[in-house]
Amino acid sequence: MGRENKQTAGLSRRDFLKGTAAGALGAAAAGILGTGIPALAEESGTYTPGTYSATATGIGTVTVTMTFDAESITDVVVDVSEETATIGGLYGEELAQQILDAQGYEIDGVSGATLTSNAAADAAKACIAQAKGETVEISSGTASSDYEVPDSLTAEEVEASDCELGAVTPDETVDYEVVVVGAGAAGVVAAGFAAEAGASVALLQKESAVVSQGNCGSAIIKSRSTEAGIQKWIHHTNGLDDWRADTRLLQAYAENSEEALMWYLNRAGLTSETEYGDGSKVDDNDNCAELLNNGDGLYAYMSTSQDLTGVWSDRLDSYSYGDDHCYFMAPWIGPKPQNIGTALQIVLDNVAEANPNLEVFYSTPAVQLVMDGEKVTGVIAKDSSGKYIQYNASKGVILATGDYQNNDAMVERWCPDVADYDKKQYHKTGDGHILAISAGAKMEPLGHTKMMHDFDSGLMYEEPFLYVNMNGERFTNEYTGFVYMGNILKFQGTFNGNNVDSNHPNGSKGWYCTIYDSDYENWPSDEFVSSMVPAAAMQKYIPGAVENPEGAFDYLIDSYCCDTLEELAEKLEIPYETLQETVDRYNELCESGSDVDFGKPSKYMHPIKTAPFWGVRKHIRVSAVCSGVMINENGQALNADGEVIEGLYCVGNLGGPFYGGNDYPFHQTGLSIGRCYTFGMIAGKHAAGQE
């Protein structure tokens, strides 16, 4: 129980360098390129001055060239031209600087480019040996002689992660009952429930704090729903999932989400344990603000809770619940820039303080699973000092590492639709997916489900205004659901606007502008007008209009109000002449009452004539990839034969197939985070032995 700090004998992590497949080899045998091994350095200096080169194997060949004077390394060049361009190929200069600064080969390397980093260190070690006139010792650069990439992975996918699949000798071994990897919406809840069940728990977090995005996590409230209504919700949800969800997972969510949500709200200090224990609802903004408030600036600033009864419909689909009811509670916690991550940090701190059997280790990414035959028995992680620590788990390992949106190789294979779009998250490199697959788990075998949207540039996002691309041209029927805009924008050009991520330095897809005039509040009442936001409320989304706008990420706001279309076009960075032509044509169609260009319903065809004119530049980015490895209703990972991998759980966006459609279904706000809470709870309880 707890951390015993057992020391294990072995090589240091830098000498080991993920394996010694090549052993102690001479320069020629190890594939060293350069000037050859010089005579021993003169007694007056450490090195024989000169320039030396060596190679080692990463994904391809990494060549390091180093220049020495008698006492120091004076210059380093790392050639990574044969490495994956979007992974190790990005870091030649950074690795060279690390070697130069360290004046040696013991470097930290680059997270997410492990093979390239280790190859650079190996080759640098060989260069130093040459300069000292010593025998060159170098490993192969792969993890070890028995390193194999599982058939369902590629070397590029592994390289882009923090995983190390070759032999690793831990510097220390500690014992727990449950080890949770990842401190987000699933991992924090998993660790909390396991600890409260009495298990000794280690929670390993790659980052330096809790990380979760979004503001809404929802749950089905059984006391306000009929049994048939819940079953209709499962049927409805599976339909929106293109009938590819495992309905056992949907059933598990429906049965358990209320308990998970109430636990989270209570541990975040947002409500008492009994206040909502009977499934009481929060159904309007006033009640949310009054009842879900931790008294320290974090509260439910709105609710999109809903009773699904009668006929549900969006722009493309409808579903009849008849007289049955399925009520979901969906409080939005914030306000922005606070989010679910803010609340979860409070949850974790409170639970850890009350349960000393829960220990949290930040800046400690998991690099490998420990196996006993086909059973998972622990995790090897690397702490902030570079020490490898083996965390034994006698009852189970719960992987809750999030998605793989920042692993370009995995994106290209499993969700290529999002490759050209910017990503909302960082360091989501599929570590849990790779670890699970290395233990025999099977990836969900279909095109993976994506969630793409932009709720931050302006307050309105789905209203059928005029939509134009960044050339000022109309490109779609605006009566398209917001969830599908990312798909439509695949066929539009790129734009280099604010917050383009590092993989798209020349611009990304996902940009368009919504255009409307100041008469929008006078549209005839219908489903959209009821959600229209008054102009005064939108001021805080205009850059510079409001100092430190509350409830918004000020670096993402991108709304404008201008007296002329020409001024608006300039603000939106689209050609004025084209925009004016587009508006003129749109106004003609509005007056004719028939959209012969794109077919938008005539009741939403309103001319743009009345100044001031409004424009919002939307930036559709990837919020999450919502698919993962195959699991059962307990969150346990399954192998290719559908059998449980003993000791291994995969939850949150790592665990599938809860969805299955091309796009995340938006019929229930907060379903994604609510699913994370729920399966975190289920796995935490199950691993701890609390059924």
Short mmCIF file of N, CA, C and O in Angstrom, two decimals, residues 123-200:
data_model
loop_
_atom_site.label_atom_id
_atom_site.label_comp_id
_atom_site.label_asym_id
_atom_site.label_seq_id
_atom_site.Cartn_x
_atom_site.Cartn_y
_atom_site.Cartn_z
N ALA A 123 23.82 9.32 -31.20
CA ALA A 123 24.82 9.79 -32.16
C ALA A 123 25.75 10.82 -31.52
O ALA A 123 26.96 10.84 -31.81
N ALA A 124 25.21 11.67 -30.65
CA ALA A 124 26.05 12.64 -29.94
C ALA A 124 27.06 11.92 -29.05
O ALA A 124 28.24 12.32 -28.95
N LYS A 125 26.61 10.84 -28.41
CA LYS A 125 27.52 10.05 -27.56
C LYS A 125 28.68 9.50 -28.39
O LYS A 125 29.85 9.51 -27.96
N ALA A 126 28.36 9.05 -29.61
CA ALA A 126 29.39 8.53 -30.49
C ALA A 126 30.36 9.62 -30.93
O ALA A 126 31.58 9.39 -31.02
N CYS A 127 29.87 10.80 -31.22
CA CYS A 127 30.74 11.91 -31.60
C CYS A 127 31.71 12.26 -30.47
O CYS A 127 32.91 12.51 -30.70
N ILE A 128 31.17 12.29 -29.26
CA ILE A 128 32.01 12.63 -28.10
C ILE A 128 33.09 11.58 -27.92
O ILE A 128 34.26 11.89 -27.62
N ALA A 129 32.72 10.30 -28.10
CA ALA A 129 33.71 9.24 -27.98
C ALA A 129 34.82 9.41 -29.01
O ALA A 129 36.02 9.23 -28.71
N GLN A 130 34.44 9.76 -30.24
CA GLN A 130 35.46 9.99 -31.26
C GLN A 130 36.39 11.12 -30.86
O GLN A 130 37.61 11.02 -31.01
N ALA A 131 35.83 12.20 -30.37
CA ALA A 131 36.64 13.36 -30.00
C ALA A 131 37.57 13.07 -28.83
O ALA A 131 38.62 13.71 -28.67
N LYS A 132 37.20 12.07 -28.02
CA LYS A 132 38.05 11.67 -26.89
C LYS A 132 39.01 10.56 -27.26
O LYS A 132 39.83 10.14 -26.44
N GLY A 133 38.86 10.02 -28.49
CA GLY A 133 39.72 8.93 -28.89
C GLY A 133 39.34 7.62 -28.24
O GLY A 133 40.18 6.73 -28.09
N GLU A 134 38.08 7.47 -27.87
CA GLU A 134 37.62 6.27 -27.18
C GLU A 134 36.86 5.37 -28.15
O GLU A 134 36.43 5.80 -29.22
N THR A 135 36.66 4.13 -27.72
CA THR A 135 35.83 3.22 -28.50
C THR A 135 34.41 3.74 -28.48
O THR A 135 33.88 4.12 -27.44
N VAL A 136 33.77 3.72 -29.64
CA VAL A 136 32.42 4.25 -29.76
C VAL A 136 31.42 3.19 -29.32
O VAL A 136 31.46 2.06 -29.78
N GLU A 137 30.53 3.57 -28.38
CA GLU A 137 29.44 2.70 -27.97
C GLU A 137 28.13 3.39 -28.32
O GLU A 137 27.92 4.54 -27.97
N ILE A 138 27.27 2.66 -29.02
CA ILE A 138 26.02 3.27 -29.45
C ILE A 138 24.93 2.21 -29.52
O ILE A 138 25.19 1.08 -29.92
N SER A 139 23.74 2.57 -29.10
CA SER A 139 22.61 1.66 -29.25
C SER A 139 22.03 1.83 -30.64
O SER A 139 22.40 2.73 -31.38
N SER A 140 21.11 0.95 -30.99
CA SER A 140 20.55 0.99 -32.35
C SER A 140 19.64 2.18 -32.59
O SER A 140 19.29 2.48 -33.71
N GLY A 141 19.18 2.82 -31.53
CA GLY A 141 18.26 3.94 -31.66
C GLY A 141 16.82 3.52 -31.58
O GLY A 141 15.96 4.32 -31.33
N THR A 142 16.51 2.23 -31.80
CA THR A 142 15.18 1.74 -31.53
C THR A 142 15.12 1.41 -30.05
O THR A 142 16.11 1.48 -29.33
N ALA A 143 13.95 1.04 -29.59
CA ALA A 143 13.79 0.88 -28.15
C ALA A 143 14.65 -0.25 -27.62
O ALA A 143 15.27 -0.13 -26.58
N SER A 144 14.70 -1.38 -28.28
CA SER A 144 15.54 -2.49 -27.86
C SER A 144 15.52 -3.53 -28.96
O SER A 144 14.81 -3.40 -29.95
N SER A 145 16.31 -4.58 -28.78
CA SER A 145 16.39 -5.60 -29.83
C SER A 145 15.06 -6.31 -30.03
O SER A 145 14.80 -6.85 -31.10
N ASP A 146 14.22 -6.33 -28.99
CA ASP A 146 12.93 -7.00 -29.13
C ASP A 146 11.79 -6.01 -29.33
O ASP A 146 10.63 -6.33 -29.13
N TYR A 147 12.13 -4.80 -29.74
CA TYR A 147 11.11 -3.77 -29.96
C TYR A 147 10.31 -4.10 -31.20
O TYR A 147 10.86 -4.26 -32.29
N GLU A 148 9.02 -4.21 -31.05
CA GLU A 148 8.14 -4.45 -32.17
C GLU A 148 6.95 -3.50 -32.10
O GLU A 148 6.38 -3.32 -31.03
N VAL A 149 6.61 -2.92 -33.23
CA VAL A 149 5.41 -2.11 -33.29
C VAL A 149 4.24 -3.05 -33.57
O VAL A 149 4.28 -3.81 -34.53
N PRO A 150 3.21 -3.06 -32.72
CA PRO A 150 2.07 -3.94 -32.99
C PRO A 150 1.50 -3.67 -34.38
O PRO A 150 1.59 -2.57 -34.92
N ASP A 151 0.91 -4.71 -34.97
CA ASP A 151 0.40 -4.61 -36.33
C ASP A 151 -0.57 -3.45 -36.50
O ASP A 151 -0.67 -2.87 -37.58
N SER A 152 -1.32 -3.14 -35.44
CA SER A 152 -2.34 -2.09 -35.55
C SER A 152 -1.80 -0.70 -35.23
O SER A 152 -2.56 0.25 -35.08
N LEU A 153 -0.47 -0.57 -35.10
CA LEU A 153 0.17 0.72 -34.91
C LEU A 153 1.26 0.89 -35.96
O LEU A 153 1.68 -0.06 -36.61
N THR A 154 1.75 2.12 -36.11
CA THR A 154 2.90 2.38 -36.95
C THR A 154 3.98 3.05 -36.11
O THR A 154 3.71 3.61 -35.05
N ALA A 155 5.20 2.97 -36.59
CA ALA A 155 6.31 3.61 -35.87
C ALA A 155 6.07 5.12 -35.75
O ALA A 155 6.41 5.72 -34.73
N GLU A 156 5.48 5.73 -36.78
CA GLU A 156 5.21 7.17 -36.73
C GLU A 156 4.21 7.51 -35.62
O GLU A 156 4.35 8.53 -34.95
N GLU A 157 3.22 6.67 -35.44
CA GLU A 157 2.23 6.91 -34.38
C GLU A 157 2.88 6.82 -33.01
O GLU A 157 2.61 7.65 -32.13
N VAL A 158 3.73 5.83 -32.82
CA VAL A 158 4.42 5.68 -31.53
C VAL A 158 5.37 6.85 -31.30
O VAL A 158 5.44 7.41 -30.21
N GLU A 159 6.09 7.23 -32.34
CA GLU A 159 7.05 8.32 -32.22
C GLU A 159 6.39 9.63 -31.81
O GLU A 159 6.98 10.44 -31.08
N ALA A 160 5.16 9.85 -32.25
CA ALA A 160 4.47 11.10 -31.94
C ALA A 160 3.90 11.13 -30.54
O ALA A 160 3.37 12.15 -30.10
N SER A 161 4.00 10.01 -29.83
CA SER A 161 3.46 9.93 -28.47
C SER A 161 4.58 10.02 -27.45
O SER A 161 5.75 10.17 -27.80
N ASP A 162 4.23 9.87 -26.18
CA ASP A 162 5.23 9.78 -25.11
C ASP A 162 5.51 8.33 -24.72
O ASP A 162 6.19 8.08 -23.73
N CYS A 163 4.99 7.39 -25.49
CA CYS A 163 5.16 5.98 -25.15
C CYS A 163 6.55 5.49 -25.54
O CYS A 163 7.14 5.96 -26.51
N GLU A 164 7.05 4.53 -24.81
CA GLU A 164 8.31 3.86 -25.09
C GLU A 164 8.05 2.37 -25.02
O GLU A 164 7.94 1.80 -23.94
N LEU A 165 7.95 1.73 -26.18
CA LEU A 165 7.51 0.34 -26.22
C LEU A 165 8.66 -0.65 -26.07
O LEU A 165 8.42 -1.84 -25.95
N GLY A 166 9.90 -0.18 -26.11
CA GLY A 166 11.03 -1.07 -25.91
C GLY A 166 11.29 -1.34 -24.45
O GLY A 166 10.58 -0.86 -23.56
N ALA A 167 12.34 -2.11 -24.17
CA ALA A 167 12.68 -2.45 -22.79
C ALA A 167 13.07 -1.20 -22.02
O ALA A 167 13.84 -0.37 -22.49
N VAL A 168 12.51 -1.05 -20.84
CA VAL A 168 12.83 0.07 -19.95
C VAL A 168 13.15 -0.50 -18.57
O VAL A 168 12.40 -1.32 -18.05
N THR A 169 14.26 -0.08 -18.01
CA THR A 169 14.62 -0.50 -16.66
C THR A 169 14.21 0.58 -15.68
O THR A 169 14.76 1.68 -15.71
N PRO A 170 13.24 0.32 -14.80
CA PRO A 170 12.81 1.36 -13.86
C PRO A 170 13.88 1.65 -12.81
O PRO A 170 14.63 0.76 -12.40
N ASP A 171 13.95 2.89 -12.42
CA ASP A 171 14.85 3.30 -11.35
C ASP A 171 14.25 3.04 -9.97
O ASP A 171 14.97 3.02 -8.97
N GLU A 172 12.93 2.84 -9.94
CA GLU A 172 12.23 2.74 -8.66
C GLU A 172 10.91 2.01 -8.92
O GLU A 172 10.31 2.14 -9.99
N THR A 173 10.45 1.25 -7.94
CA THR A 173 9.17 0.56 -8.04
C THR A 173 8.32 0.85 -6.81
O THR A 173 8.82 0.80 -5.67
N VAL A 174 7.06 1.18 -7.03
CA VAL A 174 6.14 1.49 -5.93
C VAL A 174 4.86 0.70 -6.14
O VAL A 174 4.52 0.33 -7.26
N ASP A 175 4.14 0.44 -5.06
CA ASP A 175 2.98 -0.44 -5.10
C ASP A 175 1.69 0.30 -4.76
O ASP A 175 1.63 1.01 -3.75
N TYR A 176 0.68 0.11 -5.59
CA TYR A 176 -0.67 0.62 -5.36
C TYR A 176 -1.65 -0.47 -5.75
O TYR A 176 -1.27 -1.49 -6.34
N GLU A 177 -2.89 -0.22 -5.46
CA GLU A 177 -3.93 -1.13 -5.92
C GLU A 177 -4.49 -0.69 -7.27
O GLU A 177 -4.73 -1.51 -8.16
N VAL A 178 -4.73 0.60 -7.43
CA VAL A 178 -5.26 1.14 -8.68
C VAL A 178 -4.35 2.27 -9.16
O VAL A 178 -3.99 3.15 -8.36
N VAL A 179 -3.99 2.24 -10.42
CA VAL A 179 -3.22 3.33 -11.03
C VAL A 179 -4.08 3.93 -12.14
O VAL A 179 -4.56 3.21 -13.02
N VAL A 180 -4.30 5.23 -12.07
CA VAL A 180 -5.07 5.96 -13.08
C VAL A 180 -4.10 6.84 -13.85
O VAL A 180 -3.30 7.57 -13.24
N VAL A 181 -4.18 6.80 -15.17
CA VAL A 181 -3.30 7.60 -16.02
C VAL A 181 -4.14 8.66 -16.71
O VAL A 181 -5.01 8.35 -17.53
N GLY A 182 -3.90 9.92 -16.35
CA GLY A 182 -4.63 11.03 -16.95
C GLY A 182 -5.57 11.68 -15.96
O GLY A 182 -6.44 11.02 -15.40
N ALA A 183 -5.38 12.98 -15.74
CA ALA A 183 -6.22 13.72 -14.79
C ALA A 183 -7.09 14.71 -15.55
O ALA A 183 -6.81 15.90 -15.62
N GLY A 184 -8.16 14.18 -16.14
CA GLY A 184 -9.16 14.98 -16.82
C GLY A 184 -10.52 14.60 -16.33
O GLY A 184 -10.69 14.11 -15.20
N ALA A 185 -11.53 14.77 -17.17
CA ALA A 185 -12.91 14.54 -16.75
C ALA A 185 -13.17 13.09 -16.40
O ALA A 185 -14.03 12.79 -15.57
N ALA A 186 -12.48 12.16 -17.04
CA ALA A 186 -12.64 10.74 -16.70
C ALA A 186 -11.67 10.31 -15.61
O ALA A 186 -12.04 9.61 -14.67
N GLY A 187 -10.41 10.72 -15.71
CA GLY A 187 -9.39 10.25 -14.79
C GLY A 187 -9.57 10.74 -13.37
O GLY A 187 -9.38 9.98 -12.40
N VAL A 188 -9.93 12.01 -13.19
CA VAL A 188 -10.13 12.53 -11.84
C VAL A 188 -11.29 11.80 -11.16
O VAL A 188 -11.20 11.42 -9.98
N VAL A 189 -12.36 11.58 -11.90
CA VAL A 189 -13.51 10.89 -11.31
C VAL A 189 -13.16 9.44 -11.01
O VAL A 189 -13.53 8.90 -9.96
N ALA A 190 -12.43 8.77 -11.91
CA ALA A 190 -12.02 7.39 -11.67
C ALA A 190 -11.18 7.28 -10.41
O ALA A 190 -11.41 6.41 -9.56
N ALA A 191 -10.18 8.15 -10.30
CA ALA A 191 -9.30 8.12 -9.13
C ALA A 191 -10.08 8.43 -7.86
O ALA A 191 -9.86 7.80 -6.80
N GLY A 192 -11.00 9.39 -7.94
CA GLY A 192 -11.78 9.77 -6.77
C GLY A 192 -12.67 8.64 -6.27
O GLY A 192 -12.71 8.35 -5.06
N PHE A 193 -13.38 8.00 -7.17
CA PHE A 193 -14.26 6.90 -6.74
C PHE A 193 -13.46 5.72 -6.22
O PHE A 193 -13.85 5.08 -5.24
N ALA A 194 -12.33 5.39 -6.88
CA ALA A 194 -11.51 4.28 -6.40
C ALA A 194 -10.96 4.57 -5.02
O ALA A 194 -10.95 3.69 -4.14
N ALA A 195 -10.52 5.81 -4.79
CA ALA A 195 -9.98 6.17 -3.48
C ALA A 195 -11.06 6.15 -2.41
O ALA A 195 -10.84 5.66 -1.29
N GLU A 196 -12.24 6.67 -2.73
CA GLU A 196 -13.32 6.68 -1.75
C GLU A 196 -13.84 5.27 -1.47
O GLU A 196 -14.45 5.03 -0.42
N ALA A 197 -13.56 4.33 -2.39
CA ALA A 197 -13.91 2.93 -2.14
C ALA A 197 -12.87 2.23 -1.28
O ALA A 197 -13.03 1.06 -0.94
N GLY A 198 -11.79 2.93 -0.95
CA GLY A 198 -10.79 2.40 -0.04
C GLY A 198 -9.52 1.91 -0.68
O GLY A 198 -8.60 1.47 0.02
N ALA A 199 -9.41 1.97 -1.99
CA ALA A 199 -8.22 1.49 -2.67
C ALA A 199 -7.08 2.51 -2.56
O ALA A 199 -7.32 3.72 -2.49
N SER A 200 -5.86 2.00 -2.53
CA SER A 200 -4.70 2.90 -2.65
C SER A 200 -4.55 3.24 -4.12
O SER A 200 -4.53 2.35 -4.98
#
